[in-house]
Coordinates of C-alpha atoms in Angstrom, one line a residue:
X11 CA -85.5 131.1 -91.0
X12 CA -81.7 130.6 -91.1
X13 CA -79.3 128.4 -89.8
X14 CA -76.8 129.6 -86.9
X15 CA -73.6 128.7 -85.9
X16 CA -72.7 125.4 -85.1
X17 CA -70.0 123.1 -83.0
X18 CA -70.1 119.9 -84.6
X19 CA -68.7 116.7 -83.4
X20 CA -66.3 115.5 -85.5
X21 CA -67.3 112.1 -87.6
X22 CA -71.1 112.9 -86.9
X23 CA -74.1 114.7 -89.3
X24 CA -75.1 118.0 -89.0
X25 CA -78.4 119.3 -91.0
X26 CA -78.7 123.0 -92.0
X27 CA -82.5 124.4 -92.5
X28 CA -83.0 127.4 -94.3
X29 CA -86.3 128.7 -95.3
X30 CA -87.5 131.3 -97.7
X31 CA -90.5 133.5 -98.8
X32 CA -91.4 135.2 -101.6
X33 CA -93.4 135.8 -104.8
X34 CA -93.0 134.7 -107.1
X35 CA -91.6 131.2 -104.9
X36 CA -87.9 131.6 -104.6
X37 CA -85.1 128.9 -105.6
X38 CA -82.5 128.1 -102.6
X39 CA -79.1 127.0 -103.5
X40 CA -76.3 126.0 -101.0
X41 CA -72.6 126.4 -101.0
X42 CA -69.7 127.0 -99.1
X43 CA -65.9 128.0 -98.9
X44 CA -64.7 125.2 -100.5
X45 CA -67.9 124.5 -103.2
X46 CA -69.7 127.3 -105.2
X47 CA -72.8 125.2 -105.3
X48 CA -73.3 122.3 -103.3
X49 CA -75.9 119.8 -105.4
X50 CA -77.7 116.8 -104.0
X51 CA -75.3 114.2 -105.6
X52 CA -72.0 116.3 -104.2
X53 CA -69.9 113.4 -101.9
X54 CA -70.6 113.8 -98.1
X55 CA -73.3 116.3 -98.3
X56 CA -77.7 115.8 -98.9
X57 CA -79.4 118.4 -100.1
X58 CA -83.2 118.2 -99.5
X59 CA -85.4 120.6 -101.0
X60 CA -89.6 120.8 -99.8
X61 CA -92.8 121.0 -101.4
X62 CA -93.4 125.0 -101.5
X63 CA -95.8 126.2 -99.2
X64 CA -98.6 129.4 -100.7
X65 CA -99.7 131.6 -97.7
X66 CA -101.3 134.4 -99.6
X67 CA -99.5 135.9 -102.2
X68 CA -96.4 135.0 -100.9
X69 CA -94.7 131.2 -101.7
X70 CA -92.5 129.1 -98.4
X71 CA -89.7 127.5 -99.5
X72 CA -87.6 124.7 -97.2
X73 CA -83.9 123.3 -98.0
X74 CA -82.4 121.5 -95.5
X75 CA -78.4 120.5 -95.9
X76 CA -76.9 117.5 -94.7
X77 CA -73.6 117.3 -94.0
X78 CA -72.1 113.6 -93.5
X79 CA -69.3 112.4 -91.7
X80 CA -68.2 116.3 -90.6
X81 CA -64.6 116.7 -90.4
X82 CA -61.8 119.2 -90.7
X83 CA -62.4 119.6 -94.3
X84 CA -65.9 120.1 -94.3
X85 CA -65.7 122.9 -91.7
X86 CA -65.9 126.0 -92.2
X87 CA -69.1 128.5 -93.5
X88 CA -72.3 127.7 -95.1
X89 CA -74.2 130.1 -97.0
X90 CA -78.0 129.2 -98.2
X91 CA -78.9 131.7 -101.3
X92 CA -82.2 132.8 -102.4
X93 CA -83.2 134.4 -105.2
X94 CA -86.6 135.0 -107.4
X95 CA -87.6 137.7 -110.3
X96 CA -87.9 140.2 -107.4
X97 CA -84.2 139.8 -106.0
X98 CA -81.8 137.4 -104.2
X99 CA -81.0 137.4 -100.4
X100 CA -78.8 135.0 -98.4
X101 CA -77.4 134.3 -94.8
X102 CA -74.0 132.2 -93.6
X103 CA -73.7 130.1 -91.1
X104 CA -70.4 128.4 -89.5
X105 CA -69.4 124.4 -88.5
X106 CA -66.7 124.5 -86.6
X107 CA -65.2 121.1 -85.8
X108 CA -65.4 119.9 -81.8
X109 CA -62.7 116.9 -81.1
X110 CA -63.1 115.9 -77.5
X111 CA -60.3 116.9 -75.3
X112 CA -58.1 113.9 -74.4
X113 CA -55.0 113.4 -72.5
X114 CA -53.1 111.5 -75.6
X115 CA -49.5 110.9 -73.6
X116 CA -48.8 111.4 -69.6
X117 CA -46.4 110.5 -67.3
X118 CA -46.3 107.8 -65.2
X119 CA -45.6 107.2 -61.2
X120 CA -42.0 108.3 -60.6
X121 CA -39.4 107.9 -58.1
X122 CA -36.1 110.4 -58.0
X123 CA -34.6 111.7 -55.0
X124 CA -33.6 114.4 -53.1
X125 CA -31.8 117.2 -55.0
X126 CA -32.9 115.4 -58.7
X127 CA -34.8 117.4 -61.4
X128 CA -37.0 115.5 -63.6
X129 CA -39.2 116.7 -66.4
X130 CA -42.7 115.3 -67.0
X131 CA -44.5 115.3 -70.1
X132 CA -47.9 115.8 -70.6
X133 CA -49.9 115.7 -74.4
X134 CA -53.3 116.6 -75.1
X135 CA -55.6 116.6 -78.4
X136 CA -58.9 118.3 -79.0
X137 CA -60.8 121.1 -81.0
X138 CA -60.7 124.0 -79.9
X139 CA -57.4 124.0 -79.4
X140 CA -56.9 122.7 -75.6
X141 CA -55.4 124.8 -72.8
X142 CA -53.5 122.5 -70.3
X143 CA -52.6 123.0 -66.6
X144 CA -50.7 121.3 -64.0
X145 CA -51.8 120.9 -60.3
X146 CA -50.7 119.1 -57.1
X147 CA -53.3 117.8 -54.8
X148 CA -55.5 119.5 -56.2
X149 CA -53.5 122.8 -56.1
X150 CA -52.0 125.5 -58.5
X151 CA -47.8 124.4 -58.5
X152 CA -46.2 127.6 -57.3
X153 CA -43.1 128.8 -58.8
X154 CA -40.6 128.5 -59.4
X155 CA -41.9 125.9 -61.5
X156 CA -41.2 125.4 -65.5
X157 CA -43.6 124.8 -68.6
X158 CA -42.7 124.5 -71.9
X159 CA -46.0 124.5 -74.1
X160 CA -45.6 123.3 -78.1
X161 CA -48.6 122.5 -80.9
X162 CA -48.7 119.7 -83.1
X163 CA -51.2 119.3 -85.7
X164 CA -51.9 116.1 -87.4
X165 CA -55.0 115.7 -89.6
X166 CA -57.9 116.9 -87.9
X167 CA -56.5 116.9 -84.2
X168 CA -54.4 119.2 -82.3
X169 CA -52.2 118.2 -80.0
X170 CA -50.5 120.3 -77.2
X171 CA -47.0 119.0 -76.0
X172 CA -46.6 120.7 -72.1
X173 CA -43.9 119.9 -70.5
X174 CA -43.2 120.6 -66.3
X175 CA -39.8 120.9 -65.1
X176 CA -39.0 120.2 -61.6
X177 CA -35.6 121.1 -60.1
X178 CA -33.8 120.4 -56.7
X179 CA -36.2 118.2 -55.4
X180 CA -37.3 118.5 -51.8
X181 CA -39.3 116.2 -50.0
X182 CA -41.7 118.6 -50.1
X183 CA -42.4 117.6 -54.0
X184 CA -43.7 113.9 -53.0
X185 CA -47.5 114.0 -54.3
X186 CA -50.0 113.8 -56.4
X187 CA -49.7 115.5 -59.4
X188 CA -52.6 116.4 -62.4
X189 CA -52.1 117.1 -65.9
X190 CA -55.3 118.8 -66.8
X191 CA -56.5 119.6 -70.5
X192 CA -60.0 121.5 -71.5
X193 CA -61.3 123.8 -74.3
X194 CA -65.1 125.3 -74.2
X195 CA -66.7 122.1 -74.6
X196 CA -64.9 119.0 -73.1
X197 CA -62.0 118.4 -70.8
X198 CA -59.4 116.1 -69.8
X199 CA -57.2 115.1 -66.5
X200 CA -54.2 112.4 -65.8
X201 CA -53.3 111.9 -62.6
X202 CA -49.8 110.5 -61.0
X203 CA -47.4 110.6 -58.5
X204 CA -43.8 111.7 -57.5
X205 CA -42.1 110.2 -54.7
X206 CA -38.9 112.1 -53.4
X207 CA -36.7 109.6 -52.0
X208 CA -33.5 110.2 -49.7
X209 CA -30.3 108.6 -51.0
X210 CA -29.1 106.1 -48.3
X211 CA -26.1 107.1 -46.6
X212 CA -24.1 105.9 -43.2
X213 CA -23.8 108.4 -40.8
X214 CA -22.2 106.4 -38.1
X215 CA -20.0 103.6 -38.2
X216 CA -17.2 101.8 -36.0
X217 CA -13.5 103.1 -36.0
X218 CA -10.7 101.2 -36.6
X219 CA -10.3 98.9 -33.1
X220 CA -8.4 95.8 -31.6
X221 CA -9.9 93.4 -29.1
X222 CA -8.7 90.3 -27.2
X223 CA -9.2 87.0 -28.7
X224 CA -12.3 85.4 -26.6
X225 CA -13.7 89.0 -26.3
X226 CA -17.2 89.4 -27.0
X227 CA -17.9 92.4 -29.2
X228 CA -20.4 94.9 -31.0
X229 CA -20.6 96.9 -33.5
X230 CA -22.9 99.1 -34.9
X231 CA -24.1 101.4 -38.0
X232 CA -26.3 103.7 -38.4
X233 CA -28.1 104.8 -41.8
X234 CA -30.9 107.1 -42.9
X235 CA -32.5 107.5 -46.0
X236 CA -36.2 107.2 -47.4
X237 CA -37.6 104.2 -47.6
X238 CA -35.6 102.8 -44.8
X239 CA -32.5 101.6 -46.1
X240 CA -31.8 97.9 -44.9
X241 CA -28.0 96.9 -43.7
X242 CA -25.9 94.0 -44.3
X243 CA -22.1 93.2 -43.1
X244 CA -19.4 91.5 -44.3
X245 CA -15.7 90.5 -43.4
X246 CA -13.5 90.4 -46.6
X247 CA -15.8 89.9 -49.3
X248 CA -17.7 87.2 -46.5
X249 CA -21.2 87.7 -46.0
X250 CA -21.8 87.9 -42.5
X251 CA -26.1 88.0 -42.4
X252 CA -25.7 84.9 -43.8
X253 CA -22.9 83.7 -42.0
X254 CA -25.1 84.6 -38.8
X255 CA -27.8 81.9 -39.8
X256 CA -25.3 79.1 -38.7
X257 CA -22.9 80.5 -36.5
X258 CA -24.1 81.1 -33.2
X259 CA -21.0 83.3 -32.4
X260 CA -22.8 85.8 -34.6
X261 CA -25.7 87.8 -34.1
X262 CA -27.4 90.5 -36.7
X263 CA -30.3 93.1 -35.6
X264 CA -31.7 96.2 -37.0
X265 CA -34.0 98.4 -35.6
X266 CA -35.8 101.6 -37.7
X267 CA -36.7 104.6 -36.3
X268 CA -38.5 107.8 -37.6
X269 CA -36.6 111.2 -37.8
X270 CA -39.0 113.5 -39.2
X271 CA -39.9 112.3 -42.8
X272 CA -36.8 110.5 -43.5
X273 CA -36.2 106.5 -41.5
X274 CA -32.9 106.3 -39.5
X275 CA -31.8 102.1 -38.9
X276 CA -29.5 101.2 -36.5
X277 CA -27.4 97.9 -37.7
X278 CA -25.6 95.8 -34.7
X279 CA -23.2 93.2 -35.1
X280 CA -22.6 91.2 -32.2
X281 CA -19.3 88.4 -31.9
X282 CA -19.2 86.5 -28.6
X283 CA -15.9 84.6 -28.0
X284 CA -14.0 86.2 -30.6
X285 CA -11.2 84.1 -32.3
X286 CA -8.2 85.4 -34.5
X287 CA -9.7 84.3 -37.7
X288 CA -12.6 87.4 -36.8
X289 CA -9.7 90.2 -37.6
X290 CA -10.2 91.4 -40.7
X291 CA -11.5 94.4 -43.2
X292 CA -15.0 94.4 -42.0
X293 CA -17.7 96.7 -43.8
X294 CA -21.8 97.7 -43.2
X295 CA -23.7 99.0 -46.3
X296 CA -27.0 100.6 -46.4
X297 CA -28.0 100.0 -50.2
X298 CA -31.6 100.7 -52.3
X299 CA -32.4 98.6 -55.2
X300 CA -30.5 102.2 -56.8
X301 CA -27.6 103.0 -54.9
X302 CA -25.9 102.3 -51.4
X303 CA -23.3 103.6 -49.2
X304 CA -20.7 101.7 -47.4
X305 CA -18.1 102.1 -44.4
X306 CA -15.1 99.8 -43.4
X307 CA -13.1 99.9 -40.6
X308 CA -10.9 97.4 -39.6
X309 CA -10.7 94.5 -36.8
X310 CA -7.7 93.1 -35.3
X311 CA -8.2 90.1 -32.6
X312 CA -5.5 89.6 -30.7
X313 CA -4.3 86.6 -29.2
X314 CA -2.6 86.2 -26.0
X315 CA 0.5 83.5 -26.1
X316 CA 0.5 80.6 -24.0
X317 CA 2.4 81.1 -21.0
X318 CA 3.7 78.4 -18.8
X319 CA 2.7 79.3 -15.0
X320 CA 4.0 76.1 -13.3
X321 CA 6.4 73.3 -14.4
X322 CA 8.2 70.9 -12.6
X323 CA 11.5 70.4 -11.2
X324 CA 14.4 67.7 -11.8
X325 CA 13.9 64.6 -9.9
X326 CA 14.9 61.0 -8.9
X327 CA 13.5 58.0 -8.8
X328 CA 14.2 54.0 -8.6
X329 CA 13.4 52.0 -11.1
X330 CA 11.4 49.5 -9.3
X331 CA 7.8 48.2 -10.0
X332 CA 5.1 50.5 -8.6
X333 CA 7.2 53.3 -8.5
X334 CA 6.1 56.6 -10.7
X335 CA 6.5 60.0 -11.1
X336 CA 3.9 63.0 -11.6
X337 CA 4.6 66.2 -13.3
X338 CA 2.4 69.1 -13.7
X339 CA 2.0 71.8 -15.5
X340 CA -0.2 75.5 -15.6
X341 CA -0.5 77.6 -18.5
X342 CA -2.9 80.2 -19.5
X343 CA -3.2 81.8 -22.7
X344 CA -6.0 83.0 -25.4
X345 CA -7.6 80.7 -26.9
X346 CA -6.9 78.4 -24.0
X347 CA -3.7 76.2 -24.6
X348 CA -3.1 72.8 -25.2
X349 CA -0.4 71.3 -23.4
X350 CA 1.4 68.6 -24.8
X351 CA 4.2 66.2 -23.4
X352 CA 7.5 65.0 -25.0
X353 CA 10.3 62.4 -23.6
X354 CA 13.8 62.9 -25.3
X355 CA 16.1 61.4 -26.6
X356 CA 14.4 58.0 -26.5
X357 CA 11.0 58.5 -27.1
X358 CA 9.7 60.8 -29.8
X359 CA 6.2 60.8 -30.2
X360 CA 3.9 63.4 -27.9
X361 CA 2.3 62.1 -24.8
X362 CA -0.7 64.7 -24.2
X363 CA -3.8 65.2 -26.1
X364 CA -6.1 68.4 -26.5
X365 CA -9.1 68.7 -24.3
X366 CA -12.2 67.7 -25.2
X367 CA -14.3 71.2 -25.9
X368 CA -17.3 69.8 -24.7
X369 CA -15.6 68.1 -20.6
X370 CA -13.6 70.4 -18.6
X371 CA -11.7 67.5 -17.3
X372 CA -10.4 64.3 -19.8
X373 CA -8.1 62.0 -18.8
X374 CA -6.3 59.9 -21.5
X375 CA -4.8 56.8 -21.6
X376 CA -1.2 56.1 -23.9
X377 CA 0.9 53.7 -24.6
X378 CA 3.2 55.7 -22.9
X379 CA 2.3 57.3 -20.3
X380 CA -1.4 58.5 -18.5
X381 CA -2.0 62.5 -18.9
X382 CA -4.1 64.4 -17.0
X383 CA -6.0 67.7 -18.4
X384 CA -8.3 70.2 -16.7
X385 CA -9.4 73.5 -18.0
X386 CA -9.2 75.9 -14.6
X387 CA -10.2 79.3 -15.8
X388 CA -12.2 80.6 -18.9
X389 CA -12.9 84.1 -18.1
X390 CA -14.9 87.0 -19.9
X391 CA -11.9 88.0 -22.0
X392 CA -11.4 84.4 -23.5
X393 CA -7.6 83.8 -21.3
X394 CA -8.2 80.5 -20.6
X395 CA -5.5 78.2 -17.7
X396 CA -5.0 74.6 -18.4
X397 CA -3.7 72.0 -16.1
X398 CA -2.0 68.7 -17.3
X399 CA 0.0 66.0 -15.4
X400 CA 1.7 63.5 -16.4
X401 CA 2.3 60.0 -14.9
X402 CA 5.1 58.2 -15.5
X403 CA 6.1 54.3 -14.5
X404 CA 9.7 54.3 -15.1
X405 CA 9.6 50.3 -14.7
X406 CA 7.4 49.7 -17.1
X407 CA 8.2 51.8 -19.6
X408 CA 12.0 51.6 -19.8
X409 CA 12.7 54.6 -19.0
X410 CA 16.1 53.2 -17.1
X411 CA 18.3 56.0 -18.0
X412 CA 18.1 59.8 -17.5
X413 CA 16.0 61.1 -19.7
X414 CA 14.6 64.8 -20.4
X415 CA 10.7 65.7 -20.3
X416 CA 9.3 68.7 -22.2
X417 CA 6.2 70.2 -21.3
X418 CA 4.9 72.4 -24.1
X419 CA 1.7 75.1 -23.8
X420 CA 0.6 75.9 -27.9
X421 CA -2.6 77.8 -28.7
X422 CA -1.6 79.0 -32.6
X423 CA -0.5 82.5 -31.0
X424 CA 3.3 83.5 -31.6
X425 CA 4.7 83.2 -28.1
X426 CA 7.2 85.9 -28.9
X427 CA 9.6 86.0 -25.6
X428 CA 7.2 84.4 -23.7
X429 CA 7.5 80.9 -21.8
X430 CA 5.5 78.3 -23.5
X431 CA 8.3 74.9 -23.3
X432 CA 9.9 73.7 -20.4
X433 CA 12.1 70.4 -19.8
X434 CA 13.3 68.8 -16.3
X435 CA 15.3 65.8 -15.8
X436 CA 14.4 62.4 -14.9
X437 CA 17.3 61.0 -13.0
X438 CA 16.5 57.2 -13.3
X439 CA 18.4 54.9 -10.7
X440 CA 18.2 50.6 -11.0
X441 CA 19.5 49.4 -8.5
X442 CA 22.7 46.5 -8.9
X443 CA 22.4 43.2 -9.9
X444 CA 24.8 40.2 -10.1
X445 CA 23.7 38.6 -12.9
X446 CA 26.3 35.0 -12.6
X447 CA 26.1 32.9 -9.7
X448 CA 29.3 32.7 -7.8
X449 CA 30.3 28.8 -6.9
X450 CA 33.6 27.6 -4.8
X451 CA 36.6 26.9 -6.5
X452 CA 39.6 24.0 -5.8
X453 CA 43.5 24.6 -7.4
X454 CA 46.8 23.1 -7.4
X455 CA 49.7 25.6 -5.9
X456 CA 50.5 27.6 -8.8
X457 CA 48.0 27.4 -10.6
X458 CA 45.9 30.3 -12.3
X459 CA 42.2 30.4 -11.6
X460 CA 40.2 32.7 -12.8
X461 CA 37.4 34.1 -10.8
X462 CA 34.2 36.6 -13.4
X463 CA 31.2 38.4 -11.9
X464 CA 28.9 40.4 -14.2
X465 CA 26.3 43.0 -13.0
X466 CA 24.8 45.7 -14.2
X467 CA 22.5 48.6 -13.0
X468 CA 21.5 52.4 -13.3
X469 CA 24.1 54.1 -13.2
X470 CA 26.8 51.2 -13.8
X471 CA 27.9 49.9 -10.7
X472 CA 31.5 49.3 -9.7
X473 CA 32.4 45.4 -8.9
X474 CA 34.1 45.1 -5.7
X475 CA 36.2 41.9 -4.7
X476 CA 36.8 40.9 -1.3
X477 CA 38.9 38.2 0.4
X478 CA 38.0 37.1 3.7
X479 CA 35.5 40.3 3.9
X480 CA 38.2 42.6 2.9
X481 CA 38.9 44.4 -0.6
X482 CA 41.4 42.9 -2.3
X483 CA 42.6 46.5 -4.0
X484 CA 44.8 46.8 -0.9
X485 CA 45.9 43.2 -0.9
X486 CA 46.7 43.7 -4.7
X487 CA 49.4 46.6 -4.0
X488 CA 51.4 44.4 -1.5
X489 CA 50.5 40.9 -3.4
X490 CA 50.7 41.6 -7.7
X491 CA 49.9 38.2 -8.1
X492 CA 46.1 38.9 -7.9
X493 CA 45.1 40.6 -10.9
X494 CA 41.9 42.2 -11.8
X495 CA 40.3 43.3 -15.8
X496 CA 37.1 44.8 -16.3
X497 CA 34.9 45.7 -19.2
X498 CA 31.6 47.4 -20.1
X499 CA 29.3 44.9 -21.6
X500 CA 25.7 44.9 -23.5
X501 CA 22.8 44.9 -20.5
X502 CA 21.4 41.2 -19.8
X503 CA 18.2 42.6 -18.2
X504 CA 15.0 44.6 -19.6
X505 CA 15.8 47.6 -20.6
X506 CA 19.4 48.5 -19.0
X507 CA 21.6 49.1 -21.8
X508 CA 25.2 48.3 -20.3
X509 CA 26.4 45.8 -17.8
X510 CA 30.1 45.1 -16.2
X511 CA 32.3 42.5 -16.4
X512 CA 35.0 41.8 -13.7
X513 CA 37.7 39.1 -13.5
X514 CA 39.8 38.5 -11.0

C-alpha cells in the first residue's frame, strides 16, 4: 500500500500511509526532496510507525507521515523506503500546494464617454497558477479587444496581473463586465460596470437678434448628451434661473426627450415686456458635473424715443379771477413717456409728475399748477401714448406777463431728431387800473398846478388826458402852456411789475 498523489490545501495537514511486507519485517524510512530522512522530531512533519503485523511467514509494517502546516516549502515528492535482509523497495508520492483562486484587485464602476479608452485591471492569486477571462453580460468580449496578462509571485501565492484595454468607446460598451479567474480546483469572479456617457453639447441655439423694448420674447436651446444634460442662462455673468425666481418678467422651462439612447433637452427663456436694461451678451450652457458646452448670442432692446403727437398753440388770456388756461399734450414712445411741464423764465421748477404704474389715470395737485395724466395706449410691442394737461390760473399764480410753457415727453431713450419738447406762449393781458383818485382843483390866474395819475396794467397802458372830454395832445400843440411828463414806475398791485406815472 502506497500513498498517491496529492493536492493539498495550503496551511492544512496531510498524512501519508505506506505499508510494507516482508520477511524478515522490513524497516520504513521517509524522506523527501528537500530531507534525506525525515525523523519523528524533524520540525513540521510526524512520523508514526505501527506495531508489525505476522501473517504467516511474512511481517506488515505501517508508517504513516504527517505533514503540518503544508506550504510552498514543504511541497513537492515524498518517497517512503523499505528495506530488510532480503532487499529494499520504495514508492514516491507528490503534494502539490492548492491556494484558492481569488480575485485579489478589480476594478470598480466606471464612467467615460463616448470616444474615451480606458484600461481596467484585474489581479488574481491561486495555485495552480490561475487562468483569467473577461466577459460582458455574461459573454465572450469580441475583438478587437486588448489583454495584457503578467505573473507575480510572492511567497507561496501567484498572482496574475490582466489587464483589458478598451478603445473608442461606443455606447455600445455600457455593461456589465466580469473578471473571471479559475485553475482545476477553485475559481474566482468580480463583477462591474461601464457606463458610456455622451459629452453634452448645444446643437441649437439663438442668433444674434434685436427686439423692441416692451416686446415679449423667447428663446431657446437645445442640448443632447447622456444623462440628460440640464440648462441654465445667464445675461453678463447674471444668473438668470435664479433671476427667474423673483422676476415675473422671466420665465425658465426645460423639457427632455429621448432620441435613441442619447436624451435631447430643449431650454426656453421667455421675457415679457422687455426693457433696455434686457440687451446684453446672453448665454445657455448644458454642463455635467465633468464638462459643459456653451453658446452666446447677443440681445439688443431697442427703445423707441418719445415723440410729441400733440401740443398746444400760443394763446391769450386776461388776467382776471376764474379765468384759466388748458394745455394738452400726446406723446408715444417705448417705455411709455413721462411728460413733464416747465414755465420760463419766472418759474423754474417742473410742473408734471410720472404716472402712477399701478392707475391709468392720476391727477396731481401743485403748488403751481394742476396736471392731468392718462396713459391711452400700451400695445403688444411696449409703445406706449401718454396724455397730460395742464391747468393754469393766471390770477392766482402771477403769471401777469407773457411767459413761455414747455411741454417735454422723456422715457431714458435718446430722442435723436425726434420731437420730444415743445413751448407756446402765454400772452397774459391785465386789464388798466388808475391806481390815485383824481379830486377837483382851485388856482389863481397864473399859477402852476400840477395835475398826476398813476396806473398800471398788462401790457403798460398809455395815460390819456382830456379837457372837457377832449385829448389835450391837440390842445397842447396850439396851447404850450399845458405840459405833460411821464415815467415808468414799480407795480403797486399783486404781481404787475411796472406801473405809469403821468403829470400834467
Amino acid at each position: 500500500m502506497y500513498p498517491e498523489d496529492v493536492s493539498v490545501e495550503v496551511h492544512s495537514t496531510v498524512s501519508l500511509a505506506c505499508t510494507a511486507f516482508g520477511a524478515p519485517a522490513p524497516s520504513v524510512v521517509w524522506n523527501s526532496s528537500g530531507l534525506p530522512s525525515i525523523s519523528t522530531n524533524a520540525s513540521g512533519y510526524t512520523v508514526e510507525n505501527r506495531s508489525v503485523v505476522r501473517v504467516g511467514a511474512l511481517s506488515l509494517v505501517q508508517s504513516v507521515l504527517h505533514v503540518c502546516g503544508f506550504s510552498l516549502a514543504t511541497a513537492g515528492s515524498y518517497t517512503c523506503s523499505a528495506e530488510n535482509y532480503a532487499g529494499t523497495t520504495s514508492v514516491t508520492t507528490t503534494l502539490s500546494l492548492n491556494v484558492p483562486t481569488g480575485i485579489a484587485v478589480a476594478p470598480n464602476d466606471t464612467s467615460v464617454y463616448v470616444g474615451d479608452t480606458v484600461a481596467l485591471s484585474c489581479v488574481s492569486h491561486g495555485l495552480p497558477f490561475p487562468s483569467i477571462y473577461w466577459t460582458r453580460e455574461g459573454e465572450p468580449l469580441r475583438q478587437p479587444v486588448a489583454v495584457n496578462q503578467t505573473r507575480i509571485s510572492g511567497g507561496h501565492v501567484t498572482f496574475l496581473q490582466s489587464t483589458l484595454l478598451l478603445c473608442s468607446l461606443t455606447l455600445s460598451d455600457t455593461g456589465l463586465y466580469t473578471c473571471s479567474a479559475s485553475n482545476n480546483h477553485s475559481s474566482a469572479r468580480q463583477t462591474f460596470s461601464i457606463t458610456v456617457k455622451v459629452l453634452p453639447q448645444i446643437v441649437i441655439y439663438p442668433n444674434d437678434s434685436a427686439f423692441f423694448a416692451g416686446s415679449t420674447v423667447r428663446f431657446s436651446c437645445t442640448s443632447y448628451g447622456l444623462p440628460a444634460p440640464p440648462i441654465s442662462w445667464s445675461r453678463d455673468s447674471l444668473d438668470l434661473n435664479k433671476l427667474s425666481v423673483n422676476d415675473t418678467r422671466i420665465h425658465i422651462w426645460n423639457e427632455t426627450v429621448g432620441i435613441g439612447p442619447t436624451l435631447v433637452v430643449r431650454s426656453h427663456l421667455l421675457i415679457c415686456g422687455t426693457v433696455v436694461g434686457d440687451s446684453g451678451n446672453y448665454s445657455c450652457t448644458a454642463s455635467t458635473p465633468e464638462r459643459q458646452d456653451r453658446a452666446q448670442f447677443l440681445v439688443n432692446v431697442i427703445g423707441v424715443p418719445p415723440t410729441l403727437i400733440q401740443t398746444p398753440v400760443d394763446v391769450d388770456i386776461v388776467a382776471e379771477k376764474g379765468n384759466s388756461i388748458v394745455a394738452a399734450c400726446i406723446a408715444y414712445g417705448n417705455p411709455a413717456p413721462v411728460i413733464s411741464w416747465s414755465l420760463l423764465p419766472r418759474f423754474s421748477g417742473t410742473l408734471s409728475t410720472e404716472p402712477d404704474s399701478t392707475s391709468a389715470t392720476e391727477v396731481i395737485n401743485t403748488t403751481d399748477s394742476t396736471v392731468y395724466t392718462r396713459q391711452l395706449v400700451d400695445d403688444d410691442s411696449g409703445v406706449g401714448m401718454v396724455y397730460s394737461s395742464l391747468l393754469l390760473c393766471p390770477a392766482h399764480q402771477g403769471l401777469l406777463v407773457s411767459s413761455l410753457v414747455s411741454c417735454t415727453a422723456s422715457n431714458g431713450v435718446s430722442s435723436g431728431n425726434t420731437t420730444n419738447s415743445h413751448s407756446f406762449l402765454i400772452n397774459v393781458t391785465v386789464e388798466p387800473q388808475v391806481l390815485n383818485e383824481q379830486t377837483d382843483h382851485e388856482g389863481f390866474v397864473t399859477e402852476t398846478v400840477s395835475l398826476v395819475c398813476r396806473a398800471d396794467g398788462v401790457p403798460l397802458p398809455e395815460i390819456l388826458w382830456l379837457k372837457d372830454g377832449c385829448p389835450l395832445s391837440r390842445t397842447i400843440e396850439e396851447l404850450p402852456r399845458f405840459q405833460i411828463t411821464q415815467r415808468v414806475g414799480p407795480g403797486f398791485r399783486p404781481h404787475v411789475l411796472e406801473s405809469v406815472e403821468s403829470v400834467l
